[in-house]
mmCIF file of C-alpha atoms and ligand atoms in Angstrom:
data_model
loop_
_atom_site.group_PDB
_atom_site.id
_atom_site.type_symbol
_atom_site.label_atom_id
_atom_site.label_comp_id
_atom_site.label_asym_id
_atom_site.label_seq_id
_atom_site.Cartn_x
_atom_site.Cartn_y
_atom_site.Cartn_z
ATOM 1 C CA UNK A 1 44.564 -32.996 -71.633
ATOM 2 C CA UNK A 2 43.552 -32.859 -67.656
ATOM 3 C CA UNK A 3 41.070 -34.708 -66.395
ATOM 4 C CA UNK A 4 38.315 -31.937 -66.922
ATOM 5 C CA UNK A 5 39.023 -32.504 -70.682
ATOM 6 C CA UNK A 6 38.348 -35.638 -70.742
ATOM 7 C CA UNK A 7 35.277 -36.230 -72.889
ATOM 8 C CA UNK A 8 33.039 -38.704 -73.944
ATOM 9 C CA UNK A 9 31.975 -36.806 -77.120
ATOM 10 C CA UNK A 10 34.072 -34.483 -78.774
ATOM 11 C CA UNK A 11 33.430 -32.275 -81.675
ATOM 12 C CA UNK A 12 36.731 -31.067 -82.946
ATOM 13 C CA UNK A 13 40.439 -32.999 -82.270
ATOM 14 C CA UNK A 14 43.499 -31.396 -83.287
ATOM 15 C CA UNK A 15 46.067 -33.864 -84.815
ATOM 16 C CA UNK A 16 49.222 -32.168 -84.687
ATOM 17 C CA UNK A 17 49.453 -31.305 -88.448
ATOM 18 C CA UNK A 18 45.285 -31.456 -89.189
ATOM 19 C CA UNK A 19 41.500 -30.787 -87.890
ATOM 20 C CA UNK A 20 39.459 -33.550 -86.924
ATOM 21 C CA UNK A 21 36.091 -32.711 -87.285
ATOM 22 C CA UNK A 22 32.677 -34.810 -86.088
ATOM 23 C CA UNK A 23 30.299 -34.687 -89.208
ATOM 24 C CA UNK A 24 27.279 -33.410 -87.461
ATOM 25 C CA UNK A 25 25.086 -33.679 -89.921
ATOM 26 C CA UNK A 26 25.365 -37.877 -89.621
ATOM 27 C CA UNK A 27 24.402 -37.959 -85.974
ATOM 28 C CA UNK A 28 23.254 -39.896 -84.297
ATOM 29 C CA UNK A 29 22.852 -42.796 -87.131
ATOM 30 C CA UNK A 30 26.556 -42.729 -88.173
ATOM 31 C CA UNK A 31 29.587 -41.133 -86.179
ATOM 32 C CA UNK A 32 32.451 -39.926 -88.672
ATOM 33 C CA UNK A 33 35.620 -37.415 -88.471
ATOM 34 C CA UNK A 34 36.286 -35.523 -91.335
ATOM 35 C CA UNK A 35 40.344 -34.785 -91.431
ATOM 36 C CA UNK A 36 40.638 -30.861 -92.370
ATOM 37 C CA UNK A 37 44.706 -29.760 -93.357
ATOM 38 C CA UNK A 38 43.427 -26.051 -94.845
ATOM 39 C CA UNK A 39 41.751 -23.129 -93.809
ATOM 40 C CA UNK A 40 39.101 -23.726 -97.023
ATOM 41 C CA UNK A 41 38.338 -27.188 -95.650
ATOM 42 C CA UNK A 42 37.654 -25.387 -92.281
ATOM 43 C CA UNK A 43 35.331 -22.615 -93.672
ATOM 44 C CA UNK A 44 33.767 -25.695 -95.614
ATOM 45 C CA UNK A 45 32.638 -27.623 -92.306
ATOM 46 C CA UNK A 46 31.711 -24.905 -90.631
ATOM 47 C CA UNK A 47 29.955 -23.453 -93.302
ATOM 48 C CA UNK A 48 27.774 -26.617 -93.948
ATOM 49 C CA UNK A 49 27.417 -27.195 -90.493
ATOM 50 C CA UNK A 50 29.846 -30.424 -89.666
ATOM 51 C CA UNK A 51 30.553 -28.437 -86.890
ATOM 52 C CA UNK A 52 28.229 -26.116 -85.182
ATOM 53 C CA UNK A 53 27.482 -24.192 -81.985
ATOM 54 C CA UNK A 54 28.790 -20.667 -81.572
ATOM 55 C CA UNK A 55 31.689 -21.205 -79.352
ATOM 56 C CA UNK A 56 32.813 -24.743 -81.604
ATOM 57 C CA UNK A 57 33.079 -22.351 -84.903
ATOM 58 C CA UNK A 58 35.089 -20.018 -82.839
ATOM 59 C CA UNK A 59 37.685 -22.957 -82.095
ATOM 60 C CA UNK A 60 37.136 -24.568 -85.364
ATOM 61 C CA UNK A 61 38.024 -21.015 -87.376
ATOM 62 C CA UNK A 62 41.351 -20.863 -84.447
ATOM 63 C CA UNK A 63 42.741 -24.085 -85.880
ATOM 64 C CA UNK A 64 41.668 -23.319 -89.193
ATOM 65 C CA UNK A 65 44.174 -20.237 -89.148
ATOM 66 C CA UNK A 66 46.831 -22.503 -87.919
ATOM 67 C CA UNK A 67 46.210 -24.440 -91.010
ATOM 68 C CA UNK A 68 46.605 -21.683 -93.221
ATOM 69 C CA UNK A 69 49.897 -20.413 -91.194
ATOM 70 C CA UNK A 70 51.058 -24.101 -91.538
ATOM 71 C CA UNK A 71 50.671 -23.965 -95.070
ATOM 72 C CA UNK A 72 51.496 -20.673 -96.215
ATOM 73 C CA UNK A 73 54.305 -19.729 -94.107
ATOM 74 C CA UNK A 74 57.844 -19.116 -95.875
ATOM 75 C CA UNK A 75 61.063 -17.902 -94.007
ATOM 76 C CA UNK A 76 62.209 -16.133 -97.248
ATOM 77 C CA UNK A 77 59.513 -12.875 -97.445
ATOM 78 C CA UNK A 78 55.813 -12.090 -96.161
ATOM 79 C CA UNK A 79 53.631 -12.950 -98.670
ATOM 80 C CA UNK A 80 52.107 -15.652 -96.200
ATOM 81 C CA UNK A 81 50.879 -13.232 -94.243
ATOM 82 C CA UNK A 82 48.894 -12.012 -96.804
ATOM 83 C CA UNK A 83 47.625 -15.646 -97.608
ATOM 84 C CA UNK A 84 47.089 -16.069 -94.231
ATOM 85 C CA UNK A 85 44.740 -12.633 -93.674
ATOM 86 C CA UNK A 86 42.757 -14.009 -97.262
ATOM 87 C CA UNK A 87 41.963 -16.880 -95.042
ATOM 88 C CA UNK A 88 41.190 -15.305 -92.203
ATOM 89 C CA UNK A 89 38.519 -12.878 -94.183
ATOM 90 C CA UNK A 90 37.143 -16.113 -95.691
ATOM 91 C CA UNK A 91 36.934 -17.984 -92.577
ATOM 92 C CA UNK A 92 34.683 -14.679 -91.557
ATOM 93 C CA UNK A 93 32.210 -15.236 -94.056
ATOM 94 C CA UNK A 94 30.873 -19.235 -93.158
ATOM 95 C CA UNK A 95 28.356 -18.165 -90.477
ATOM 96 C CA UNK A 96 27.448 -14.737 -89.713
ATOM 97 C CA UNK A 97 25.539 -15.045 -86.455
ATOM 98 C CA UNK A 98 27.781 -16.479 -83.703
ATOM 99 C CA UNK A 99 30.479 -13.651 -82.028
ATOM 100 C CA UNK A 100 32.622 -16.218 -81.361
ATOM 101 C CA UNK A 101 33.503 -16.847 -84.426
ATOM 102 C CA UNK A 102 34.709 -13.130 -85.043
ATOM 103 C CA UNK A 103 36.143 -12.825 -81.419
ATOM 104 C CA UNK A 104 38.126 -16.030 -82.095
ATOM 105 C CA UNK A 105 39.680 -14.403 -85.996
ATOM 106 C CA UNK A 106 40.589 -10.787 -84.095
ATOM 107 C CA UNK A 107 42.525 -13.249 -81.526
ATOM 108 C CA UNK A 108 44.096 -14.817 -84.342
ATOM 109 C CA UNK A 109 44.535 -11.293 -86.503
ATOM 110 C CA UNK A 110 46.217 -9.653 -83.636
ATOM 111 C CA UNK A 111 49.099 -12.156 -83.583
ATOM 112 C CA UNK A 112 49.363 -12.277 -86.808
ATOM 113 C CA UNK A 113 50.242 -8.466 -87.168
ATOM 114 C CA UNK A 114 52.339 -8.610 -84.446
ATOM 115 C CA UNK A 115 54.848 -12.060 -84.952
ATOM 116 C CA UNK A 116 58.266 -11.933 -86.183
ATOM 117 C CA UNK A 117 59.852 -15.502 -86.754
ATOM 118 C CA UNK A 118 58.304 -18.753 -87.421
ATOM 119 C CA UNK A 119 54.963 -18.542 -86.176
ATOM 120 C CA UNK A 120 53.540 -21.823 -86.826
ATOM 121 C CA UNK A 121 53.692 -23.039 -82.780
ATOM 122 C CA UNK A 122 52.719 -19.600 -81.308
ATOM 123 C CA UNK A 123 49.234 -20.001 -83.601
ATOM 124 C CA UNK A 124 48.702 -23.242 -82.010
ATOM 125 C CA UNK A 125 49.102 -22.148 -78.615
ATOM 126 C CA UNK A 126 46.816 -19.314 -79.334
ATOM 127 C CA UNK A 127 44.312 -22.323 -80.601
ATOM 128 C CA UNK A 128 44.847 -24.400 -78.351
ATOM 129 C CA UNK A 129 44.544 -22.030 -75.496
ATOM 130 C CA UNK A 130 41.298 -20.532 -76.958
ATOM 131 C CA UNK A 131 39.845 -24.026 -77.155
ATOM 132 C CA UNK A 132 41.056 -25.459 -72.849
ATOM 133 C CA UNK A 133 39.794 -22.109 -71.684
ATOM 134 C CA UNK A 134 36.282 -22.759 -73.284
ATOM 135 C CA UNK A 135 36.526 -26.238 -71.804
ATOM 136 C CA UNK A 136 37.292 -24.407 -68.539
ATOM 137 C CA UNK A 137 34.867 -21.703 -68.969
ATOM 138 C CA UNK A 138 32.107 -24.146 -69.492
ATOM 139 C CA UNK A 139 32.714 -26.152 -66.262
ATOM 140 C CA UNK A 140 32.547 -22.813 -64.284
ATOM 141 C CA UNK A 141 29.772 -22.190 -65.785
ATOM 142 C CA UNK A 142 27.949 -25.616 -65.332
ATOM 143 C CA UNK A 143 28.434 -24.809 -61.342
ATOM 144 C CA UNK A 144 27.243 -21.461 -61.173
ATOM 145 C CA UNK A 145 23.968 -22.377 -63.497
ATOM 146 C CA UNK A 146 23.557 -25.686 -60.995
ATOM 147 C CA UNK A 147 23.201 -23.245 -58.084
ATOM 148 C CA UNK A 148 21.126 -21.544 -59.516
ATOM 149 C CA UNK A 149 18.926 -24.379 -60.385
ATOM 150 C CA UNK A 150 18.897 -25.740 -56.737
ATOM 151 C CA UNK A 151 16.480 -28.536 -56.372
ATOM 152 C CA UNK A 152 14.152 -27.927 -59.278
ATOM 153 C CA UNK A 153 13.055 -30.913 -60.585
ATOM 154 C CA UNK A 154 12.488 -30.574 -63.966
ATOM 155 C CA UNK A 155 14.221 -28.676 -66.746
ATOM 156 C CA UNK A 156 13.772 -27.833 -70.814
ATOM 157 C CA UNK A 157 16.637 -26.922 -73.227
ATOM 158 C CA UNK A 158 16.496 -26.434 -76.836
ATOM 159 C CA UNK A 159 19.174 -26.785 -79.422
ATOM 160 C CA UNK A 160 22.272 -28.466 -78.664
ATOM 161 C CA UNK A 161 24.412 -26.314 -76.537
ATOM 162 C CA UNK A 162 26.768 -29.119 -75.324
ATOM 163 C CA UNK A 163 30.253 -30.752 -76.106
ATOM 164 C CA UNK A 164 29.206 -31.086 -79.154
ATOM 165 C CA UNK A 165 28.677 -26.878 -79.263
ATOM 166 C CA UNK A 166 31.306 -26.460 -77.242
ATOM 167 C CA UNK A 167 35.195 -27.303 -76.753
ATOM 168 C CA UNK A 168 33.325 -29.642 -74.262
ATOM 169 C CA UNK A 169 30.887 -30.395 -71.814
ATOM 170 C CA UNK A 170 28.632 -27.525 -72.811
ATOM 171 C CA UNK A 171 27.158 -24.311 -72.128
ATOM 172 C CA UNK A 172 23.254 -25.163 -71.223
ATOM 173 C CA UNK A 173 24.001 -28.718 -71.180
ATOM 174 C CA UNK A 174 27.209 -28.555 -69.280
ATOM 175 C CA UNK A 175 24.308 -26.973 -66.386
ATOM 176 C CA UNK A 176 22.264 -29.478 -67.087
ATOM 177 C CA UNK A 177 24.886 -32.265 -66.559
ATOM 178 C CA UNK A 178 26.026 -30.325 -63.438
ATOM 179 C CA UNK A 179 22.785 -30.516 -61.930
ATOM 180 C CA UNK A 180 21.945 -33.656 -62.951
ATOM 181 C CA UNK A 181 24.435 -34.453 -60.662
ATOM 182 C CA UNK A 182 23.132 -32.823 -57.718
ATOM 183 C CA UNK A 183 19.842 -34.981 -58.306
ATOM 184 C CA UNK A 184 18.414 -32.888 -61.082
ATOM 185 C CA UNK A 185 15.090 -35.464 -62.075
ATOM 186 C CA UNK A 186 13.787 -34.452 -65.445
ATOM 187 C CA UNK A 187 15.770 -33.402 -68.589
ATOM 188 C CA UNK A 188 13.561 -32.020 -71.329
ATOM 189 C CA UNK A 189 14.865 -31.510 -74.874
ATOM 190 C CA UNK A 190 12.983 -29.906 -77.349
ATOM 191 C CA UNK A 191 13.520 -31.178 -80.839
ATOM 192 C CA UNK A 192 14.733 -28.185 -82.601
ATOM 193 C CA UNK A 193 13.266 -27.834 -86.410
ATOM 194 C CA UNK A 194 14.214 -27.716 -89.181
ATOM 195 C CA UNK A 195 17.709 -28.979 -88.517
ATOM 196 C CA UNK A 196 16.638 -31.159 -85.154
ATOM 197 C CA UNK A 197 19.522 -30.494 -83.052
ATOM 198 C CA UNK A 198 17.258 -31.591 -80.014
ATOM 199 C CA UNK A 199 16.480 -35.096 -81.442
ATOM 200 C CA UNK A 200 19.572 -35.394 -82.906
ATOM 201 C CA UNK A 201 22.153 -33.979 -80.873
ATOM 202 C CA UNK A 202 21.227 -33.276 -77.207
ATOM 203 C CA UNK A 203 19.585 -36.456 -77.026
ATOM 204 C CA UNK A 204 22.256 -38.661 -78.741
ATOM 205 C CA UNK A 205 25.181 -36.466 -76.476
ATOM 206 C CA UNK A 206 22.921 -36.852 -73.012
ATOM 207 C CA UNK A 207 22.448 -40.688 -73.730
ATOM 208 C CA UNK A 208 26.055 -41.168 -74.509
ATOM 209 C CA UNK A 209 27.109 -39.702 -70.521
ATOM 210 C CA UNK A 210 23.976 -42.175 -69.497
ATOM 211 C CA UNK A 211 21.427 -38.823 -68.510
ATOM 212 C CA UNK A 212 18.025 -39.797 -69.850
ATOM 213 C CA UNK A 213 16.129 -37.040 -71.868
ATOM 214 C CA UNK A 214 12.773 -36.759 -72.549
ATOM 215 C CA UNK A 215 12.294 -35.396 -76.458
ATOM 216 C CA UNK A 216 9.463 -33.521 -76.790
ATOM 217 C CA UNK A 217 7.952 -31.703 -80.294
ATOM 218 C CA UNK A 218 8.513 -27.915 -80.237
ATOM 219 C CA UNK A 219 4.572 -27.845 -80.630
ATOM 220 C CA UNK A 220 4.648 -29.279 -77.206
ATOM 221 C CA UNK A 221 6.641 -27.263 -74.888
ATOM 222 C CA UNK A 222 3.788 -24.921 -74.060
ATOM 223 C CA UNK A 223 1.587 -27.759 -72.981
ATOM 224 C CA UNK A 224 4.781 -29.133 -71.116
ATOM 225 C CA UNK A 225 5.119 -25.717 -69.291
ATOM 226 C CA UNK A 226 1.590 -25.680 -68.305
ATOM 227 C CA UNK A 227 1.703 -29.479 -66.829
ATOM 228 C CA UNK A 228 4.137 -28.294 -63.946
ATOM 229 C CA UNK A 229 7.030 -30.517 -65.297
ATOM 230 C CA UNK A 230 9.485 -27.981 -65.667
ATOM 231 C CA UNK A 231 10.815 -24.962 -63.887
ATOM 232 C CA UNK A 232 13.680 -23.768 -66.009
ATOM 233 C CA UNK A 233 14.190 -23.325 -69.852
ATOM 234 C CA UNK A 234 18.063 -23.916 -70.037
ATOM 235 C CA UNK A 235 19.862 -22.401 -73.168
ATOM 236 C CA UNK A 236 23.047 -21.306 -74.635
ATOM 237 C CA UNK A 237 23.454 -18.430 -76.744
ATOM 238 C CA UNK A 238 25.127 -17.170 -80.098
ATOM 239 C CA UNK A 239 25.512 -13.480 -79.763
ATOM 240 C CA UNK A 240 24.416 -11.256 -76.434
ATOM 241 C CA UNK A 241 24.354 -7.671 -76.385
ATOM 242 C CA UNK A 242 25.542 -5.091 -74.117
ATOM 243 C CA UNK A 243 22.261 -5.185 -72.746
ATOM 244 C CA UNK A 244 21.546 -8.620 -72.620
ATOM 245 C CA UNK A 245 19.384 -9.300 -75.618
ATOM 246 C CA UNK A 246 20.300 -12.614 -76.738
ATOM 247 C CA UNK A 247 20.235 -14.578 -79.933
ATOM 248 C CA UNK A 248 20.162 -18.003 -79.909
ATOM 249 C CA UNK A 249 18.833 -20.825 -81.649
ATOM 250 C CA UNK A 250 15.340 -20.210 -83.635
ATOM 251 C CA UNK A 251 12.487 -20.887 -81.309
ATOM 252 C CA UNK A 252 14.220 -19.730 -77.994
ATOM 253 C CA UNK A 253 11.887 -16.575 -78.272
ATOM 254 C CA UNK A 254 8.843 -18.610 -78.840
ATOM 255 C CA UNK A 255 9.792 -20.618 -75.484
ATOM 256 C CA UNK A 256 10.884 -17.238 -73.987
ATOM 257 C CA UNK A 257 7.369 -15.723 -74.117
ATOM 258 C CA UNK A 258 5.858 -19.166 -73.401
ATOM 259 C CA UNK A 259 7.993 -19.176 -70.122
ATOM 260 C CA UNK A 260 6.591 -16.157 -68.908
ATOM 261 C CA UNK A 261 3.289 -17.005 -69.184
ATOM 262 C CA UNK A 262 3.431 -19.440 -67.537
ATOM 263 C CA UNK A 263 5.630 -18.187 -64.490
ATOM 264 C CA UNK A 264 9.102 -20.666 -65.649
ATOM 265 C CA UNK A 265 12.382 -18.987 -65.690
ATOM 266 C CA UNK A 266 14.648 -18.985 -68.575
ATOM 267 C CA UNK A 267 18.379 -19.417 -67.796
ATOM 268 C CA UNK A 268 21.109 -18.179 -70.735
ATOM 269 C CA UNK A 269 24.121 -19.917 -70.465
ATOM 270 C CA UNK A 270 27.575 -18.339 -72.464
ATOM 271 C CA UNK A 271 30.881 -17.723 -71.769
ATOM 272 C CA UNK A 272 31.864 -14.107 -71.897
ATOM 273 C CA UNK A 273 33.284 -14.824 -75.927
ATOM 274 C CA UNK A 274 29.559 -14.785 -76.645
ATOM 275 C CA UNK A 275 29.375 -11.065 -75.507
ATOM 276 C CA UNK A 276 29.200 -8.659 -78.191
ATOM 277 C CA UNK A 277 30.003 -5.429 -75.932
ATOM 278 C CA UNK A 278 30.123 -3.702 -79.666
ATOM 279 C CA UNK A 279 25.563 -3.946 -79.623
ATOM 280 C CA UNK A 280 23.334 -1.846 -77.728
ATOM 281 C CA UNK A 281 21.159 -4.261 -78.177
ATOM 282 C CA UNK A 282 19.683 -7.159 -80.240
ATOM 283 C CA UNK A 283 18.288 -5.335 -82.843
ATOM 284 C CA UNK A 284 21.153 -5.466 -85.015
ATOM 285 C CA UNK A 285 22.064 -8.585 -84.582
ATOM 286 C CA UNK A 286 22.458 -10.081 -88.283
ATOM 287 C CA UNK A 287 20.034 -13.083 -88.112
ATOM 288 C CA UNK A 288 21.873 -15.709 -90.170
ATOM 289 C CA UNK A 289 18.467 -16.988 -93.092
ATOM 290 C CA UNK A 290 19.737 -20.817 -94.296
ATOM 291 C CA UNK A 291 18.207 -22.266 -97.755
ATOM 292 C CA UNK A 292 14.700 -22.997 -98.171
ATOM 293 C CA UNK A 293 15.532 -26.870 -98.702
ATOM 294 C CA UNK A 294 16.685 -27.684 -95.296
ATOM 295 C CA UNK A 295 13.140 -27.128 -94.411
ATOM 296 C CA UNK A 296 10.594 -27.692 -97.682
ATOM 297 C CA UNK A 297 9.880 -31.277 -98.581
ATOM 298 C CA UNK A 298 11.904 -32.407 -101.414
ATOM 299 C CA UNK A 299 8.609 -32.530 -103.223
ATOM 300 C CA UNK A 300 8.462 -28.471 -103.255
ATOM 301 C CA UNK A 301 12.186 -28.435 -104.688
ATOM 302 C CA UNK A 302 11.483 -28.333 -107.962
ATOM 303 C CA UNK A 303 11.462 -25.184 -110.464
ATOM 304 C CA UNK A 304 8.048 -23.747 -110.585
ATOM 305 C CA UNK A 305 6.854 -24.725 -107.334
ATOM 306 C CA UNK A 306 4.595 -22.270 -105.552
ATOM 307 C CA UNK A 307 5.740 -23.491 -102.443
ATOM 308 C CA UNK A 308 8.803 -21.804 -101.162
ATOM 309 C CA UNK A 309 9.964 -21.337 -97.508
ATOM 310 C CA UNK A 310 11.307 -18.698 -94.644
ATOM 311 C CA UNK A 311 14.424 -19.915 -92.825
ATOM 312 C CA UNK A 312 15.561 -17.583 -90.099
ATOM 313 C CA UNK A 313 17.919 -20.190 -87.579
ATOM 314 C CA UNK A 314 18.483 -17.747 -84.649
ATOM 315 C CA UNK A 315 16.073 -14.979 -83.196
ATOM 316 C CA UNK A 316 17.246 -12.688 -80.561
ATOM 317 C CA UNK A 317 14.980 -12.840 -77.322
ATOM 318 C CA UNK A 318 14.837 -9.772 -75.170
ATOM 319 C CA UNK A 319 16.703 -9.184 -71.978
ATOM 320 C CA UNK A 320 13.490 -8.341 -70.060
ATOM 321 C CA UNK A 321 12.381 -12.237 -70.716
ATOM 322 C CA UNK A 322 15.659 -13.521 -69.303
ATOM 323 C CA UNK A 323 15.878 -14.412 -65.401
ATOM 324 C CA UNK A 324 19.636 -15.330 -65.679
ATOM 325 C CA UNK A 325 23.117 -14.991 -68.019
ATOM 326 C CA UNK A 326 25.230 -17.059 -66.601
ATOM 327 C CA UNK A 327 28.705 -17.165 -67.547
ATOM 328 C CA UNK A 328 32.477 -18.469 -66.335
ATOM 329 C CA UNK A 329 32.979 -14.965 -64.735
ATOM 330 C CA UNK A 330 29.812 -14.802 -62.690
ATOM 331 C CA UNK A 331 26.070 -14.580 -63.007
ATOM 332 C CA UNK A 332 23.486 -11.971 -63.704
ATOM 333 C CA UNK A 333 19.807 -11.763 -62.550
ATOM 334 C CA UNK A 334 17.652 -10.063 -64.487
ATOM 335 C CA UNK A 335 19.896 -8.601 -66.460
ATOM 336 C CA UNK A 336 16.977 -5.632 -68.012
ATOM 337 C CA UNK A 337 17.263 -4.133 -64.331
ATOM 338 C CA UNK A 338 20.783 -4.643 -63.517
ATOM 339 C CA UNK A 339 22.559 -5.035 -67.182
ATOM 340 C CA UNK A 340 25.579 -6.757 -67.812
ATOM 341 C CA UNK A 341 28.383 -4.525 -67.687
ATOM 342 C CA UNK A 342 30.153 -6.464 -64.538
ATOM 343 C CA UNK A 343 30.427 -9.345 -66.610
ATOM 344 C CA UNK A 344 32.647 -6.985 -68.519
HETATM 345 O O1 MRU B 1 22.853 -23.408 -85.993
HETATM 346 P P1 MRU B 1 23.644 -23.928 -84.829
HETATM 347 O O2 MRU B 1 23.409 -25.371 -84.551
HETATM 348 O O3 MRU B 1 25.115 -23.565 -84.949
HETATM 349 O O4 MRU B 1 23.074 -23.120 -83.595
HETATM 350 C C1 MRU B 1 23.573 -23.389 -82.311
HETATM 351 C C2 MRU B 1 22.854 -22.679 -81.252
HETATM 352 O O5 MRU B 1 21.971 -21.882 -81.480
HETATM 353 C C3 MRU B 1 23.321 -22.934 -79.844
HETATM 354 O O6 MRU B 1 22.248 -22.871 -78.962
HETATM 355 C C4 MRU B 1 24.341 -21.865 -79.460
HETATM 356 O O7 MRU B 1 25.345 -21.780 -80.427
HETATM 357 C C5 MRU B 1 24.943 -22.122 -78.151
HETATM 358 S S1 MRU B 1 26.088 -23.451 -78.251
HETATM 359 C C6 MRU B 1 26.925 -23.599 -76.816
#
């Protein structure tokens, strides 16, 4: 790795023969790598959410084909590729929300019609290249956001949209670190129910580069707009369409229309993999619902309860409440006037 890959947290480390995965759902209390040598193990952890963020799964489902080339692959006929495509279609079905994942599996379906010979190392390269160019994408990103930013002094993100999202160094946090940098004051990170990857995450990943965040309830950020602490929202994104709708993590549209009431600019930050050119627009977007119990008490578990519970993760925030998609080919301002086709 170069020096821009170095990283002080990282989400996903390939072996050589297996898939080192951070367990997510133990952070910040306990840091632990779950070792992954099949594509079922990979669907698992992505699936349960050991590894999350939209351009992460897209990696995490890459190396989880090379797994399944790795162990399916026989010289003497071409049933593996049909093993291999089973995986692929499975891989498909652990999140339904975030492009990259799919963008990521047509990468990796493409080669696999077209190989002759052993194709265990030409999988990897395809891996590994679609994991350093998000890595790269990211840090051209984090410079274009940071000039946009200039000298505001504070900022508010939501989710976790960093390495830990990310191959590394992060979409909305990889700005954030950029213009931190530059002298960037005040980091705000909004906790992020039900699954808190605010408190959790962004704060735990921020404190481990030594950037101090200020965690604030989600109940809060209006009042936090309206003090004059912040002057960008700061976000990543799991699925933009053609016109710049964007989904993202649940609650992004509540801070959207919050933002605009209150005159604060809201700054998406994706690489081009999170484009789906295939959508109009948001409205079709398939909203990914997660079960009740990550969000009722345990209390309301049991059978017979008449307490049950709605749990949407993303909603899609419209393109006319976005001041900036910024991405590693280039940025657009208000993308409902201009749209985003030159990103294509
Ligand atoms: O449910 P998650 O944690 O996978 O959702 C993640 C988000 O919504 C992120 O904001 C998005 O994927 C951008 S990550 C660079």
């Amino acid at each position: 790795m170069n020096e821009q890959t170095q990283l002080t947290v990282q989400a996903l480390h390939w072996t050589g023969h297996s898939l080192k995965v951070l367990d997510q759902r133990c952070l910040p209390q306990t840091i632990v790598y779950h070792e992954y040598s099949d594509a079922e193990g990979v669907f698992d952890a992505i699936r349960s959410m050991e590894v999350r963020g939209a351009p992460a799964i897209g990696i995490a489902a890459a190396y989880g084909v090379v797994l399944s080339v790795r162990q399916h692959f026989d010289e003497t006929g071409d049933e593996w590729r049909v093993k291999v495509a089973e995986d692929i279609a499975k891989l498909a079905q652990s999140r339904p929300t975030a492009v990259n994942l799919f963008w990521a599996l047509k990468q990796m379906t493409d080669l696999l019609a077209g190989i002759q010979g052993n194709p265990v190392d030409e999988f990897l390269s395809l891996a590994n290249k679609i994991h350093e160019e998000d890595i790269s994408a990211n840090h051209k990103m984090a410079e274009f956001g940071a000039d946009i930013i200039g000298n505001a002094k504070g900022v508010m993100t939501h989710c976790n949209a960093g390495a830990l999202a990310t191959g590394g160094y992060g979409t909305a946090l990889g700005v954030i670190r950029s213009a931190y940098k530059r002298g960037l004051k005040s980091i705000y990170a909004g906790e992020t129910r039900p699954w808190l990857q605010g408190a959790r995450l962004t704060a735990w990943e921020l404190a481990q580069d030594g950037i101090p965040v200020t965690l604030v309830a989600d109940s809060a950020a209006a009042w936090l707009m309206k003090s004059g602490a912040i002057e960008w929202i700061v976000v990543g994104a799991d699925r933009i369409a053609a016109n710049g709708d964007t989904a993202n993590k649940i609650g992004t549209y509540s801070l959207a229309v919050l933002a605009k009431q209150h005159g604060i600019k809201l700054m998406i930050a994706a690489p081009t993999s999170t484009i789906d050119w295939s959508l109009e627009n948001g409205n079709t977007i398939e909203i990914e619902q997660r079960e009740a119990r990550e969000l009722l008490p345990e209390c309301y578990e049991q059978s017979g309860s008449l307490v049950t519970a709605w749990n949407p993760v993303f909603d899609v925030t419209p393109a006319e409440l976005i001041t900036a998609i910024v991405t590693e080919k280039g940025v657009v301002l208000n993308p409902s006037e201009k749209g985003i086709r030159s990103l294509q």
